[in-house]
Amino acid sequence: LETKTAPGVVTFEHGSLGSRYRIEATDDCGLTHVYQDVLLQDPAAIAGSIADRISVCDGDPVHIKAVKFPGATYSWTLPDGTHSHDQELSFVGTSDKAGKYTVDIQLNTCNATITGTYRVRIAHLSESAGTHTQRTCAGQSAVFAPADPVATVNGQPVDEDELEFQWQYTKTPTDANSWKPIFGATEKSVEYVAAYPGTYYLRRTTILGDCVAVGGLCTLTVDPGITVTMSAAERRVVIDHKNPFLLTAGLITGPAARTYVWQRSLDGKTWTDIGTDVSYTETQRLAPVVYYRRIIRSGTCETKGEPITVIFKRRYPAMVNPQLRQRVDQHW
């Protein structure tokens, strides 16, 4: 494209922006060849491409590196108004470091200044560190609702909609790889049902962008459940006499240490405590139909038995045939 001969520096006027050129320098003997590739760029176009958004978590290292130009000088303006003249800025991300970072790059090859802009977003996320314990029995639910996590971006609180929650569980909390997500447990609180006795450990993780915080340990102790099997004859009882009668409420399996409460109701809605034995002997007749049920408790476990419907048959007085009575009277 262009050839020049000179003992020192050579200036080429030929070139168009965006094109790449190769400059070849050769000594007078033609023995030494030096190559240099050159890309012609407009400083204004370069400045337009020097922009970035950086998001980090509170406490993470931050590195902002301006484009390197040989011999260029750099002048940074930080969010707090201070200045730096390094090509690269390095600091620990904290909320007071968030904001706009502007760098002016003074090129030494031409009379031009390139300006770049970097915006730094600092997210702070901390979970509730408190521990929680509950006790329940197999098949019954337990609710854990720790305090809300603290979440800010650039020092300002964020909406809860920006947070993601995921509850996890394990039986070996010291094994970091044993934690598994609980399917569907993506709210601030969790209602957990353990099907089998044992000790379960739960925790909540909160996510804000790339930041993850892990909450305190929730311990759930699950006792064996109580199972009651009732027969049809126990669920519906017909009484046609005036004597006291015995009510039973099924076969019980589960913990041996348990207590009982018998209840009675005239409408099946409002219940009154009437006994504390495994069975109940009734001596009263309060209505044509009366309902009974037995509640069994063992530790934190409680099982309400199915309602027992007791039907009292109406008893009529013995009737004497009038003609028979008349014959008897005449006989006397």
mmCIF file of C-alpha atoms in Angstrom, residues 111-254:
data_model
loop_
_atom_site.group_PDB
_atom_site.id
_atom_site.type_symbol
_atom_site.label_atom_id
_atom_site.label_comp_id
_atom_site.label_asym_id
_atom_site.label_seq_id
_atom_site.Cartn_x
_atom_site.Cartn_y
_atom_site.Cartn_z
ATOM 1 C CA ASN A 111 -4.253 13.854 21.297
ATOM 2 C CA ALA A 112 -7.330 11.994 22.512
ATOM 3 C CA THR A 113 -8.943 11.025 25.800
ATOM 4 C CA ILE A 114 -11.046 7.889 26.104
ATOM 5 C CA THR A 115 -13.641 7.689 28.863
ATOM 6 C CA GLY A 116 -14.955 4.435 30.280
ATOM 7 C CA THR A 117 -17.786 3.886 32.764
ATOM 8 C CA TYR A 118 -18.228 0.950 35.140
ATOM 9 C CA ARG A 119 -21.186 0.499 37.462
ATOM 10 C CA VAL A 120 -20.654 -1.655 40.543
ATOM 11 C CA ARG A 121 -23.580 -3.323 42.296
ATOM 12 C CA ILE A 122 -22.941 -4.680 45.802
ATOM 13 C CA ALA A 123 -25.490 -7.114 47.230
ATOM 14 C CA HIS A 124 -25.602 -7.923 50.938
ATOM 15 C CA LEU A 125 -27.448 -11.033 52.090
ATOM 16 C CA SER A 126 -27.503 -12.581 55.556
ATOM 17 C CA GLU A 127 -29.757 -15.347 56.835
ATOM 18 C CA SER A 128 -31.347 -15.850 60.226
ATOM 19 C CA ALA A 129 -28.731 -17.614 62.327
ATOM 20 C CA GLY A 130 -31.041 -18.718 65.128
ATOM 21 C CA THR A 131 -31.640 -22.404 65.797
ATOM 22 C CA HIS A 132 -35.108 -23.906 66.116
ATOM 23 C CA THR A 133 -36.303 -27.205 67.591
ATOM 24 C CA GLN A 134 -39.647 -28.980 67.417
ATOM 25 C CA ARG A 135 -41.046 -32.361 68.359
ATOM 26 C CA THR A 136 -43.855 -34.148 66.583
ATOM 27 C CA CYS A 137 -44.909 -37.664 65.705
ATOM 28 C CA ALA A 138 -44.731 -39.616 62.482
ATOM 29 C CA GLY A 139 -47.250 -38.462 59.916
ATOM 30 C CA GLN A 140 -47.923 -35.112 61.583
ATOM 31 C CA SER A 141 -46.608 -31.803 60.262
ATOM 32 C CA ALA A 142 -44.244 -29.308 61.857
ATOM 33 C CA VAL A 143 -43.904 -25.674 60.754
ATOM 34 C CA PHE A 144 -40.601 -23.782 60.840
ATOM 35 C CA ALA A 145 -40.700 -20.012 60.273
ATOM 36 C CA PRO A 146 -37.318 -18.366 60.973
ATOM 37 C CA ALA A 147 -36.883 -14.596 60.996
ATOM 38 C CA ASP A 148 -36.661 -12.853 57.625
ATOM 39 C CA PRO A 149 -33.242 -12.652 55.954
ATOM 40 C CA VAL A 150 -31.577 -9.247 55.588
ATOM 41 C CA ALA A 151 -31.051 -8.317 51.935
ATOM 42 C CA THR A 152 -29.801 -5.041 50.454
ATOM 43 C CA VAL A 153 -28.397 -3.846 47.145
ATOM 44 C CA ASN A 154 -26.105 -0.830 47.281
ATOM 45 C CA GLY A 155 -27.206 -0.352 50.873
ATOM 46 C CA GLN A 156 -30.930 -0.215 50.062
ATOM 47 C CA PRO A 157 -33.432 -2.927 51.107
ATOM 48 C CA VAL A 158 -34.693 -5.153 48.309
ATOM 49 C CA ASP A 159 -38.221 -6.410 47.757
ATOM 50 C CA GLU A 160 -38.942 -9.946 48.866
ATOM 51 C CA ASP A 161 -39.890 -10.746 45.258
ATOM 52 C CA GLU A 162 -36.183 -10.502 44.380
ATOM 53 C CA LEU A 163 -35.317 -13.285 46.815
ATOM 54 C CA GLU A 164 -35.465 -17.006 46.141
ATOM 55 C CA PHE A 165 -35.934 -19.520 48.958
ATOM 56 C CA GLN A 166 -35.151 -23.224 49.063
ATOM 57 C CA TRP A 167 -35.473 -25.466 52.107
ATOM 58 C CA GLN A 168 -33.136 -28.431 52.522
ATOM 59 C CA TYR A 169 -33.058 -31.451 54.822
ATOM 60 C CA THR A 170 -30.631 -34.101 56.021
ATOM 61 C CA LYS A 171 -30.125 -36.638 58.786
ATOM 62 C CA THR A 172 -26.370 -35.933 59.020
ATOM 63 C CA PRO A 173 -25.926 -32.148 59.282
ATOM 64 C CA THR A 174 -22.134 -32.354 59.622
ATOM 65 C CA ASP A 175 -21.871 -33.800 56.102
ATOM 66 C CA ALA A 176 -21.999 -30.797 53.779
ATOM 67 C CA ASN A 177 -22.814 -33.020 50.793
ATOM 68 C CA SER A 178 -25.794 -34.692 52.455
ATOM 69 C CA TRP A 179 -28.178 -31.731 52.243
ATOM 70 C CA LYS A 180 -31.014 -32.301 49.766
ATOM 71 C CA PRO A 181 -33.699 -29.862 48.577
ATOM 72 C CA ILE A 182 -37.243 -30.384 49.823
ATOM 73 C CA PHE A 183 -39.473 -30.515 46.770
ATOM 74 C CA GLY A 184 -41.851 -27.553 46.610
ATOM 75 C CA ALA A 185 -40.433 -25.912 49.762
ATOM 76 C CA THR A 186 -39.639 -22.520 48.203
ATOM 77 C CA GLU A 187 -41.267 -20.122 50.660
ATOM 78 C CA LYS A 188 -39.914 -18.293 53.720
ATOM 79 C CA SER A 189 -41.446 -20.909 56.021
ATOM 80 C CA VAL A 190 -41.885 -24.642 55.609
ATOM 81 C CA GLU A 191 -44.436 -27.217 56.758
ATOM 82 C CA TYR A 192 -42.632 -30.540 56.916
ATOM 83 C CA VAL A 193 -44.155 -33.990 57.414
ATOM 84 C CA ALA A 194 -41.860 -36.858 58.401
ATOM 85 C CA ALA A 195 -43.312 -40.279 57.686
ATOM 86 C CA TYR A 196 -40.957 -42.170 59.992
ATOM 87 C CA PRO A 197 -39.556 -41.688 63.505
ATOM 88 C CA GLY A 198 -36.091 -40.179 63.891
ATOM 89 C CA THR A 199 -34.283 -36.849 63.992
ATOM 90 C CA TYR A 200 -34.382 -34.627 60.927
ATOM 91 C CA TYR A 201 -32.446 -31.417 60.263
ATOM 92 C CA LEU A 202 -33.720 -28.615 58.047
ATOM 93 C CA ARG A 203 -32.326 -25.283 56.904
ATOM 94 C CA ARG A 204 -33.369 -22.429 54.638
ATOM 95 C CA THR A 205 -31.178 -21.072 51.868
ATOM 96 C CA THR A 206 -31.845 -17.635 50.395
ATOM 97 C CA ILE A 207 -30.593 -16.494 46.994
ATOM 98 C CA LEU A 208 -30.153 -12.910 45.757
ATOM 99 C CA GLY A 209 -28.573 -12.846 42.317
ATOM 100 C CA ASP A 210 -25.287 -14.718 42.710
ATOM 101 C CA CYS A 211 -25.334 -14.414 46.498
ATOM 102 C CA VAL A 212 -26.397 -17.360 48.660
ATOM 103 C CA ALA A 213 -26.968 -17.344 52.421
ATOM 104 C CA VAL A 214 -27.648 -20.384 54.604
ATOM 105 C CA GLY A 215 -29.885 -20.118 57.656
ATOM 106 C CA GLY A 216 -29.592 -21.632 61.108
ATOM 107 C CA LEU A 217 -30.257 -25.273 61.900
ATOM 108 C CA CYS A 218 -33.820 -26.467 62.483
ATOM 109 C CA THR A 219 -34.047 -29.757 64.383
ATOM 110 C CA LEU A 220 -37.169 -31.922 64.181
ATOM 111 C CA THR A 221 -37.518 -34.933 66.491
ATOM 112 C CA VAL A 222 -40.168 -37.366 65.260
ATOM 113 C CA ASP A 223 -41.701 -39.875 67.675
ATOM 114 C CA PRO A 224 -43.456 -43.078 66.555
ATOM 115 C CA GLY A 225 -47.045 -42.438 65.544
ATOM 116 C CA ILE A 226 -50.236 -43.928 67.000
ATOM 117 C CA THR A 227 -52.444 -46.123 64.830
ATOM 118 C CA VAL A 228 -56.009 -47.096 65.708
ATOM 119 C CA THR A 229 -58.034 -49.748 63.877
ATOM 120 C CA MET A 230 -61.772 -49.754 64.620
ATOM 121 C CA SER A 231 -64.382 -52.291 63.588
ATOM 122 C CA ALA A 232 -67.771 -51.435 62.124
ATOM 123 C CA ALA A 233 -69.442 -52.778 65.271
ATOM 124 C CA GLU A 234 -67.430 -50.312 67.357
ATOM 125 C CA ARG A 235 -68.307 -47.349 65.147
ATOM 126 C CA ARG A 236 -72.091 -47.938 65.403
ATOM 127 C CA VAL A 237 -73.690 -49.252 68.591
ATOM 128 C CA VAL A 238 -77.404 -49.889 69.218
ATOM 129 C CA ILE A 239 -78.612 -50.023 72.841
ATOM 130 C CA ASP A 240 -82.015 -51.556 73.616
ATOM 131 C CA HIS A 241 -81.750 -51.939 77.386
ATOM 132 C CA LYS A 242 -81.399 -49.759 80.459
ATOM 133 C CA ASN A 243 -78.209 -51.296 81.785
ATOM 134 C CA PRO A 244 -74.782 -49.560 81.650
ATOM 135 C CA PHE A 245 -72.866 -50.456 78.505
ATOM 136 C CA LEU A 246 -69.178 -50.556 77.559
ATOM 137 C CA LEU A 247 -67.656 -48.652 74.625
ATOM 138 C CA THR A 248 -64.357 -49.606 72.990
ATOM 139 C CA ALA A 249 -62.613 -47.703 70.205
ATOM 140 C CA GLY A 250 -60.351 -50.074 68.323
ATOM 141 C CA LEU A 251 -56.974 -51.756 68.455
ATOM 142 C CA ILE A 252 -54.054 -49.435 69.259
ATOM 143 C CA THR A 253 -50.499 -49.759 67.942
ATOM 144 C CA GLY A 254 -47.642 -47.404 68.767
#
